Each structure stands twice: as structure tokens, then as C-alpha cells.
């Protein structure tokens, strides 16, 4: 038995819980994707080149993010 280093609960094996490992992997991938998305779209350089639909989606996402912060 061991304590899971992610959730700090008792694990029946000598490893972290598989669910905890998967959750951490997904969170890291999501964080990495959010950081790389503007670079992939070259928003800083050519924001006028994006399709109107993509601009609308990005504006919607940023507004939703601002609402959740408030």
C-alpha cells in the first residue's frame, strides 16, 4: 500500500491511482493546448487572416472565460 501522490489517498498498489494519473495527463495536455493555440493560429501576427467564424468562436470563448473569472 502506498499514498497516491496526486490525490493523497491510500492506493492499494505501489503506484498512484490510474484515474489520478489519467486526470493529470489530460489536465497537462489541455494546459499545453491552451498555451500553444495562439501560436498555432498566428494570432499575434495575422489576426486579419483568420476566417470570421474562427474569430467569432475565439471571441465567444474569451467572453465566457471572462464571465467565469467574475
PDB file of N, CA and C in Angstrom:
ATOM      1  N   UNK A   1       0.840  -1.192   0.000  1.00  0.00           N
ATOM      2  CA  UNK A   1       0.000   0.000   0.000  1.00  0.00           C
ATOM      3  C   UNK A   1       0.873   1.239   0.000  1.00  0.00           C
ATOM      4  N   UNK A   2       0.360   2.250  -0.626  1.00  0.00           N
ATOM      5  CA  UNK A   2       1.089   3.499  -0.769  1.00  0.00           C
ATOM      6  C   UNK A   2       0.082   4.640  -0.820  1.00  0.00           C
ATOM      7  N   UNK A   3       0.546   5.830  -0.512  1.00  0.00           N
ATOM      8  CA  UNK A   3      -0.278   7.024  -0.645  1.00  0.00           C
ATOM      9  C   UNK A   3      -0.115   7.550  -2.070  1.00  0.00           C
ATOM     10  N   UNK A   4      -1.230   7.826  -2.736  1.00  0.00           N
ATOM     11  CA  UNK A   4      -1.207   8.373  -4.096  1.00  0.00           C
ATOM     12  C   UNK A   4      -0.644   9.792  -4.025  1.00  0.00           C
ATOM     13  N   UNK A   5       0.348  10.073  -4.858  1.00  0.00           N
ATOM     14  CA  UNK A   5       0.988  11.395  -4.815  1.00  0.00           C
ATOM     15  C   UNK A   5       0.114  12.477  -5.444  1.00  0.00           C
ATOM     16  N   UNK A   6      -0.949  12.097  -6.108  1.00  0.00           N
ATOM     17  CA  UNK A   6      -1.809  13.069  -6.768  1.00  0.00           C
ATOM     18  C   UNK A   6      -2.976  13.467  -5.874  1.00  0.00           C
ATOM     19  N   UNK A   7      -3.697  12.474  -5.350  1.00  0.00           N
ATOM     20  CA  UNK A   7      -4.874  12.777  -4.527  1.00  0.00           C
ATOM     21  C   UNK A   7      -4.617  12.601  -3.027  1.00  0.00           C
ATOM     22  N   UNK A   8      -3.453  12.064  -2.674  1.00  0.00           N
ATOM     23  CA  UNK A   8      -3.057  11.861  -1.278  1.00  0.00           C
ATOM     24  C   UNK A   8      -3.976  10.903  -0.514  1.00  0.00           C
ATOM     25  N   UNK A   9      -4.581   9.965  -1.239  1.00  0.00           N
ATOM     26  CA  UNK A   9      -5.386   8.932  -0.607  1.00  0.00           C
ATOM     27  C   UNK A   9      -4.632   7.611  -0.707  1.00  0.00           C
ATOM     28  N   UNK A  10      -5.049   6.645   0.071  1.00  0.00           N
ATOM     29  CA  UNK A  10      -4.380   5.347   0.083  1.00  0.00           C
ATOM     30  C   UNK A  10      -4.626   4.623  -1.239  1.00  0.00           C
ATOM     31  N   UNK A  11      -3.553   4.097  -1.794  1.00  0.00           N
ATOM     32  CA  UNK A  11      -3.634   3.307  -3.020  1.00  0.00           C
ATOM     33  C   UNK A  11      -3.375   1.848  -2.672  1.00  0.00           C
ATOM     34  N   UNK A  12      -4.129   0.950  -3.266  1.00  0.00           N
ATOM     35  CA  UNK A  12      -3.981  -0.476  -2.986  1.00  0.00           C
ATOM     36  C   UNK A  12      -2.738  -1.082  -3.612  1.00  0.00           C
ATOM     37  N   UNK A  13      -2.117  -0.363  -4.530  1.00  0.00           N
ATOM     38  CA  UNK A  13      -0.910  -0.853  -5.180  1.00  0.00           C
ATOM     39  C   UNK A  13       0.256   0.037  -4.772  1.00  0.00           C
ATOM     40  N   UNK A  14       1.400  -0.241  -5.322  1.00  0.00           N
ATOM     41  CA  UNK A  14       2.566   0.592  -5.024  1.00  0.00           C
ATOM     42  C   UNK A  14       2.692   1.770  -5.985  1.00  0.00           C
ATOM     43  N   UNK A  15       1.641   2.048  -6.745  1.00  0.00           N
ATOM     44  CA  UNK A  15       1.637   3.142  -7.709  1.00  0.00           C
ATOM     45  C   UNK A  15       0.495   4.102  -7.405  1.00  0.00           C
ATOM     46  N   UNK A  16       0.505   5.244  -8.099  1.00  0.00           N
ATOM     47  CA  UNK A  16      -0.609   6.176  -7.991  1.00  0.00           C
ATOM     48  C   UNK A  16      -1.833   5.552  -8.656  1.00  0.00           C
ATOM     49  N   UNK A  17      -3.025   6.039  -8.285  1.00  0.00           N
ATOM     50  CA  UNK A  17      -4.249   5.544  -8.901  1.00  0.00           C
ATOM     51  C   UNK A  17      -4.217   5.806 -10.407  1.00  0.00           C
ATOM     52  N   UNK A  18      -4.727   4.867 -11.185  1.00  0.00           N
ATOM     53  CA  UNK A  18      -4.767   5.040 -12.639  1.00  0.00           C
ATOM     54  C   UNK A  18      -5.661   6.223 -13.021  1.00  0.00           C
ATOM     55  N   UNK A  19      -6.767   6.402 -12.315  1.00  0.00           N
ATOM     56  CA  UNK A  19      -7.647   7.537 -12.594  1.00  0.00           C
ATOM     57  C   UNK A  19      -6.931   8.858 -12.343  1.00  0.00           C
ATOM     58  N   UNK A  20      -6.173   8.928 -11.289  1.00  0.00           N
ATOM     59  CA  UNK A  20      -5.435  10.152 -10.961  1.00  0.00           C
ATOM     60  C   UNK A  20      -4.369  10.437 -12.018  1.00  0.00           C
ATOM     61  N   UNK A  21      -3.678   9.400 -12.456  1.00  0.00           N
ATOM     62  CA  UNK A  21      -2.660   9.581 -13.494  1.00  0.00           C
ATOM     63  C   UNK A  21      -3.288  10.083 -14.783  1.00  0.00           C
ATOM     64  N   UNK A  22      -4.416   9.513 -15.157  1.00  0.00           N
ATOM     65  CA  UNK A  22      -5.099   9.907 -16.390  1.00  0.00           C
ATOM     66  C   UNK A  22      -5.620  11.339 -16.280  1.00  0.00           C
ATOM     67  N   UNK A  23      -6.182  11.690 -15.133  1.00  0.00           N
ATOM     68  CA  UNK A  23      -6.691  13.047 -14.938  1.00  0.00           C
ATOM     69  C   UNK A  23      -5.557  14.062 -15.045  1.00  0.00           C
ATOM     70  N   UNK A  24      -4.423  13.774 -14.451  1.00  0.00           N
ATOM     71  CA  UNK A  24      -3.278  14.679 -14.520  1.00  0.00           C
ATOM     72  C   UNK A  24      -2.778  14.808 -15.959  1.00  0.00           C
ATOM     73  N   UNK A  25      -2.736  13.705 -16.694  1.00  0.00           N
ATOM     74  CA  UNK A  25      -2.290  13.738 -18.088  1.00  0.00           C
ATOM     75  C   UNK A  25      -3.220  14.604 -18.935  1.00  0.00           C
ATOM     76  N   UNK A  26      -4.516  14.454 -18.743  1.00  0.00           N
ATOM     77  CA  UNK A  26      -5.491  15.242 -19.501  1.00  0.00           C
ATOM     78  C   UNK A  26      -5.369  16.718 -19.156  1.00  0.00           C
ATOM     79  N   UNK A  27      -5.200  17.041 -17.889  1.00  0.00           N
ATOM     80  CA  UNK A  27      -5.055  18.442 -17.480  1.00  0.00           C
ATOM     81  C   UNK A  27      -3.807  19.063 -18.079  1.00  0.00           C
ATOM     82  N   UNK A  28      -2.705  18.321 -18.102  1.00  0.00           N
ATOM     83  CA  UNK A  28      -1.468  18.842 -18.675  1.00  0.00           C
ATOM     84  C   UNK A  28      -1.602  19.041 -20.184  1.00  0.00           C
ATOM     85  N   UNK A  29      -2.284  18.121 -20.859  1.00  0.00           N
ATOM     86  CA  UNK A  29      -2.498  18.260 -22.295  1.00  0.00           C
ATOM     87  C   UNK A  29      -3.369  19.470 -22.594  1.00  0.00           C
ATOM     88  N   UNK A  30      -4.413  19.682 -21.800  1.00  0.00           N
ATOM     89  CA  UNK A  30      -5.306  20.815 -22.005  1.00  0.00           C
ATOM     90  C   UNK A  30      -4.557  22.125 -21.780  1.00  0.00           C
ATOM     91  N   UNK A  31      -3.740  22.166 -20.746  1.00  0.00           N
ATOM     92  CA  UNK A  31      -2.970  23.371 -20.460  1.00  0.00           C
ATOM     93  C   UNK A  31      -1.988  23.650 -21.590  1.00  0.00           C
ATOM     94  N   UNK A  32      -1.337  22.615 -22.071  1.00  0.00           N
ATOM     95  CA  UNK A  32      -0.384  22.760 -23.168  1.00  0.00           C
ATOM     96  C   UNK A  32      -1.081  23.245 -24.440  1.00  0.00           C
ATOM     97  N   UNK A  33      -2.264  22.714 -24.715  1.00  0.00           N
ATOM     98  CA  UNK A  33      -3.021  23.115 -25.902  1.00  0.00           C
ATOM     99  C   UNK A  33      -3.426  24.581 -25.813  1.00  0.00           C
ATOM    100  N   UNK A  34      -3.869  25.017 -24.641  1.00  0.00           N
ATOM    101  CA  UNK A  34      -4.270  26.413 -24.465  1.00  0.00           C
ATOM    102  C   UNK A  34      -3.096  27.354 -24.664  1.00  0.00           C
ATOM    103  N   UNK A  35      -1.912  26.954 -24.238  1.00  0.00           N
ATOM    104  CA  UNK A  35      -0.733  27.799 -24.391  1.00  0.00           C
ATOM    105  C   UNK A  35      -0.254  27.861 -25.832  1.00  0.00           C
ATOM    106  N   UNK A  36      -0.411  26.768 -26.574  1.00  0.00           N
ATOM    107  CA  UNK A  36       0.090  26.711 -27.943  1.00  0.00           C
ATOM    108  C   UNK A  36      -0.911  27.184 -28.986  1.00  0.00           C
ATOM    109  N   UNK A  37      -2.183  27.289 -28.642  1.00  0.00           N
ATOM    110  CA  UNK A  37      -3.207  27.629 -29.618  1.00  0.00           C
ATOM    111  C   UNK A  37      -2.956  28.967 -30.309  1.00  0.00           C
ATOM    112  N   UNK A  38      -2.671  30.046 -29.598  1.00  0.00           N
ATOM    113  CA  UNK A  38      -2.405  31.316 -30.305  1.00  0.00           C
ATOM    114  C   UNK A  38      -1.206  31.228 -31.243  1.00  0.00           C
ATOM    115  N   UNK A  39      -0.190  30.483 -30.856  1.00  0.00           N
ATOM    116  CA  UNK A  39       0.973  30.318 -31.725  1.00  0.00           C
ATOM    117  C   UNK A  39       0.599  29.561 -32.986  1.00  0.00           C
ATOM    118  N   UNK A  40      -0.213  28.533 -32.838  1.00  0.00           N
ATOM    119  CA  UNK A  40      -0.607  27.734 -33.990  1.00  0.00           C
ATOM    120  C   UNK A  40      -1.451  28.543 -34.961  1.00  0.00           C
ATOM    121  N   UNK A  41      -2.248  29.435 -34.462  1.00  0.00           N
ATOM    122  CA  UNK A  41      -3.109  30.246 -35.315  1.00  0.00           C
ATOM    123  C   UNK A  41      -2.430  31.523 -35.793  1.00  0.00           C
ATOM    124  N   UNK A  42      -1.249  31.802 -35.269  1.00  0.00           N
ATOM    125  CA  UNK A  42      -0.512  33.029 -35.592  1.00  0.00           C
ATOM    126  C   UNK A  42      -1.369  34.273 -35.363  1.00  0.00           C
ATOM    127  N   UNK A  43      -2.086  34.275 -34.265  1.00  0.00           N
ATOM    128  CA  UNK A  43      -2.989  35.386 -33.979  1.00  0.00           C
ATOM    129  C   UNK A  43      -2.233  36.682 -33.764  1.00  0.00           C
ATOM    130  N   UNK A  44      -1.086  36.607 -33.172  1.00  0.00           N
ATOM    131  CA  UNK A  44      -0.334  37.822 -32.886  1.00  0.00           C
ATOM    132  C   UNK A  44       0.145  38.496 -34.163  1.00  0.00           C
ATOM    133  N   UNK A  45       0.397  37.710 -35.209  1.00  0.00           N
ATOM    134  CA  UNK A  45       0.945  38.249 -36.443  1.00  0.00           C
ATOM    135  C   UNK A  45      -0.134  38.614 -37.457  1.00  0.00           C
ATOM    136  N   UNK A  46      -1.054  37.699 -37.710  1.00  0.00           N
ATOM    137  CA  UNK A  46      -2.013  37.873 -38.798  1.00  0.00           C
ATOM    138  C   UNK A  46      -3.436  37.602 -38.338  1.00  0.00           C
ATOM    139  N   UNK A  47      -3.935  38.378 -37.413  1.00  0.00           N
ATOM    140  CA  UNK A  47      -5.284  38.119 -36.928  1.00  0.00           C
ATOM    141  C   UNK A  47      -6.329  38.417 -37.991  1.00  0.00           C
ATOM    142  N   UNK A  48      -6.017  39.258 -38.962  1.00  0.00           N
ATOM    143  CA  UNK A  48      -6.975  39.564 -40.028  1.00  0.00           C
ATOM    144  C   UNK A  48      -7.118  38.415 -41.021  1.00  0.00           C
ATOM    145  N   UNK A  49      -6.191  37.496 -41.057  1.00  0.00           N
ATOM    146  CA  UNK A  49      -6.232  36.382 -41.993  1.00  0.00           C
ATOM    147  C   UNK A  49      -7.158  35.257 -41.538  1.00  0.00           C
ATOM    148  N   UNK A  50      -7.577  35.287 -40.288  1.00  0.00           N
ATOM    149  CA  UNK A  50      -8.453  34.230 -39.786  1.00  0.00           C
ATOM    150  C   UNK A  50      -9.852  34.390 -40.363  1.00  0.00           C
ATOM    151  N   UNK A  51     -10.508  33.287 -40.569  1.00  0.00           N
ATOM    152  CA  UNK A  51     -11.889  33.343 -41.030  1.00  0.00           C
ATOM    153  C   UNK A  51     -12.766  33.997 -39.972  1.00  0.00           C
ATOM    154  N   UNK A  52     -13.840  34.583 -40.411  1.00  0.00           N
ATOM    155  CA  UNK A  52     -14.752  35.250 -39.484  1.00  0.00           C
ATOM    156  C   UNK A  52     -15.328  34.264 -38.468  1.00  0.00           C
ATOM    157  N   UNK A  53     -15.569  33.032 -38.903  1.00  0.00           N
ATOM    158  CA  UNK A  53     -16.130  32.035 -37.991  1.00  0.00           C
ATOM    159  C   UNK A  53     -15.154  31.722 -36.856  1.00  0.00           C
ATOM    160  N   UNK A  54     -13.899  31.610 -37.175  1.00  0.00           N
ATOM    161  CA  UNK A  54     -12.892  31.316 -36.156  1.00  0.00           C
ATOM    162  C   UNK A  54     -12.770  32.486 -35.189  1.00  0.00           C
ATOM    163  N   UNK A  55     -12.786  33.705 -35.724  1.00  0.00           N
ATOM    164  CA  UNK A  55     -12.738  34.886 -34.862  1.00  0.00           C
ATOM    165  C   UNK A  55     -13.930  34.904 -33.919  1.00  0.00           C
ATOM    166  N   UNK A  56     -15.117  34.576 -34.439  1.00  0.00           N
ATOM    167  CA  UNK A  56     -16.319  34.574 -33.607  1.00  0.00           C
ATOM    168  C   UNK A  56     -16.216  33.544 -32.493  1.00  0.00           C
ATOM    169  N   UNK A  57     -15.714  32.369 -32.812  1.00  0.00           N
ATOM    170  CA  UNK A  57     -15.559  31.321 -31.795  1.00  0.00           C
ATOM    171  C   UNK A  57     -14.561  31.762 -30.730  1.00  0.00           C
ATOM    172  N   UNK A  58     -13.439  32.316 -31.149  1.00  0.00           N
ATOM    173  CA  UNK A  58     -12.429  32.759 -30.185  1.00  0.00           C
ATOM    174  C   UNK A  58     -12.955  33.894 -29.316  1.00  0.00           C
ATOM    175  N   UNK A  59     -13.700  34.834 -29.911  1.00  0.00           N
ATOM    176  CA  UNK A  59     -14.300  35.913 -29.115  1.00  0.00           C
ATOM    177  C   UNK A  59     -15.278  35.352 -28.093  1.00  0.00           C
ATOM    178  N   UNK A  60     -16.079  34.384 -28.511  1.00  0.00           N
ATOM    179  CA  UNK A  60     -17.037  33.760 -27.602  1.00  0.00           C
ATOM    180  C   UNK A  60     -16.322  33.078 -26.442  1.00  0.00           C
ATOM    181  N   UNK A  61     -15.247  32.352 -26.745  1.00  0.00           N
ATOM    182  CA  UNK A  61     -14.506  31.649 -25.694  1.00  0.00           C
ATOM    183  C   UNK A  61     -13.877  32.626 -24.714  1.00  0.00           C
ATOM    184  N   UNK A  62     -13.337  33.731 -25.206  1.00  0.00           N
ATOM    185  CA  UNK A  62     -12.722  34.690 -24.293  1.00  0.00           C
ATOM    186  C   UNK A  62     -13.774  35.382 -23.438  1.00  0.00           C
ATOM    187  N   UNK A  63     -14.958  35.636 -23.990  1.00  0.00           N
ATOM    188  CA  UNK A  63     -16.028  36.239 -23.194  1.00  0.00           C
ATOM    189  C   UNK A  63     -16.500  35.282 -22.108  1.00  0.00           C
ATOM    190  N   UNK A  64     -16.637  33.998 -22.464  1.00  0.00           N
ATOM    191  CA  UNK A  64     -17.036  33.002 -21.473  1.00  0.00           C
ATOM    192  C   UNK A  64     -15.995  32.893 -20.374  1.00  0.00           C
ATOM    193  N   UNK A  65     -14.725  32.960 -20.743  1.00  0.00           N
ATOM    194  CA  UNK A  65     -13.646  32.874 -19.758  1.00  0.00           C
ATOM    195  C   UNK A  65     -13.705  34.077 -18.817  1.00  0.00           C
ATOM    196  N   UNK A  66     -13.974  35.264 -19.344  1.00  0.00           N
ATOM    197  CA  UNK A  66     -14.050  36.465 -18.523  1.00  0.00           C
ATOM    198  C   UNK A  66     -15.242  36.380 -17.577  1.00  0.00           C
ATOM    199  N   UNK A  67     -16.349  35.817 -18.025  1.00  0.00           N
ATOM    200  CA  UNK A  67     -17.527  35.684 -17.161  1.00  0.00           C
ATOM    201  C   UNK A  67     -17.251  34.756 -15.991  1.00  0.00           C
ATOM    202  N   UNK A  68     -16.504  33.690 -16.242  1.00  0.00           N
ATOM    203  CA  UNK A  68     -16.238  32.740 -15.165  1.00  0.00           C
ATOM    204  C   UNK A  68     -15.256  33.309 -14.153  1.00  0.00           C
ATOM    205  N   UNK A  69     -14.431  34.252 -14.562  1.00  0.00           N
ATOM    206  CA  UNK A  69     -13.484  34.883 -13.636  1.00  0.00           C
ATOM    207  C   UNK A  69     -14.213  35.825 -12.674  1.00  0.00           C
ATOM    208  N   UNK A  70     -15.305  36.439 -13.139  1.00  0.00           N
ATOM    209  CA  UNK A  70     -16.025  37.414 -12.309  1.00  0.00           C
ATOM    210  C   UNK A  70     -16.788  36.780 -11.225  1.00  0.00           C
TER     211      UNK A  70
END
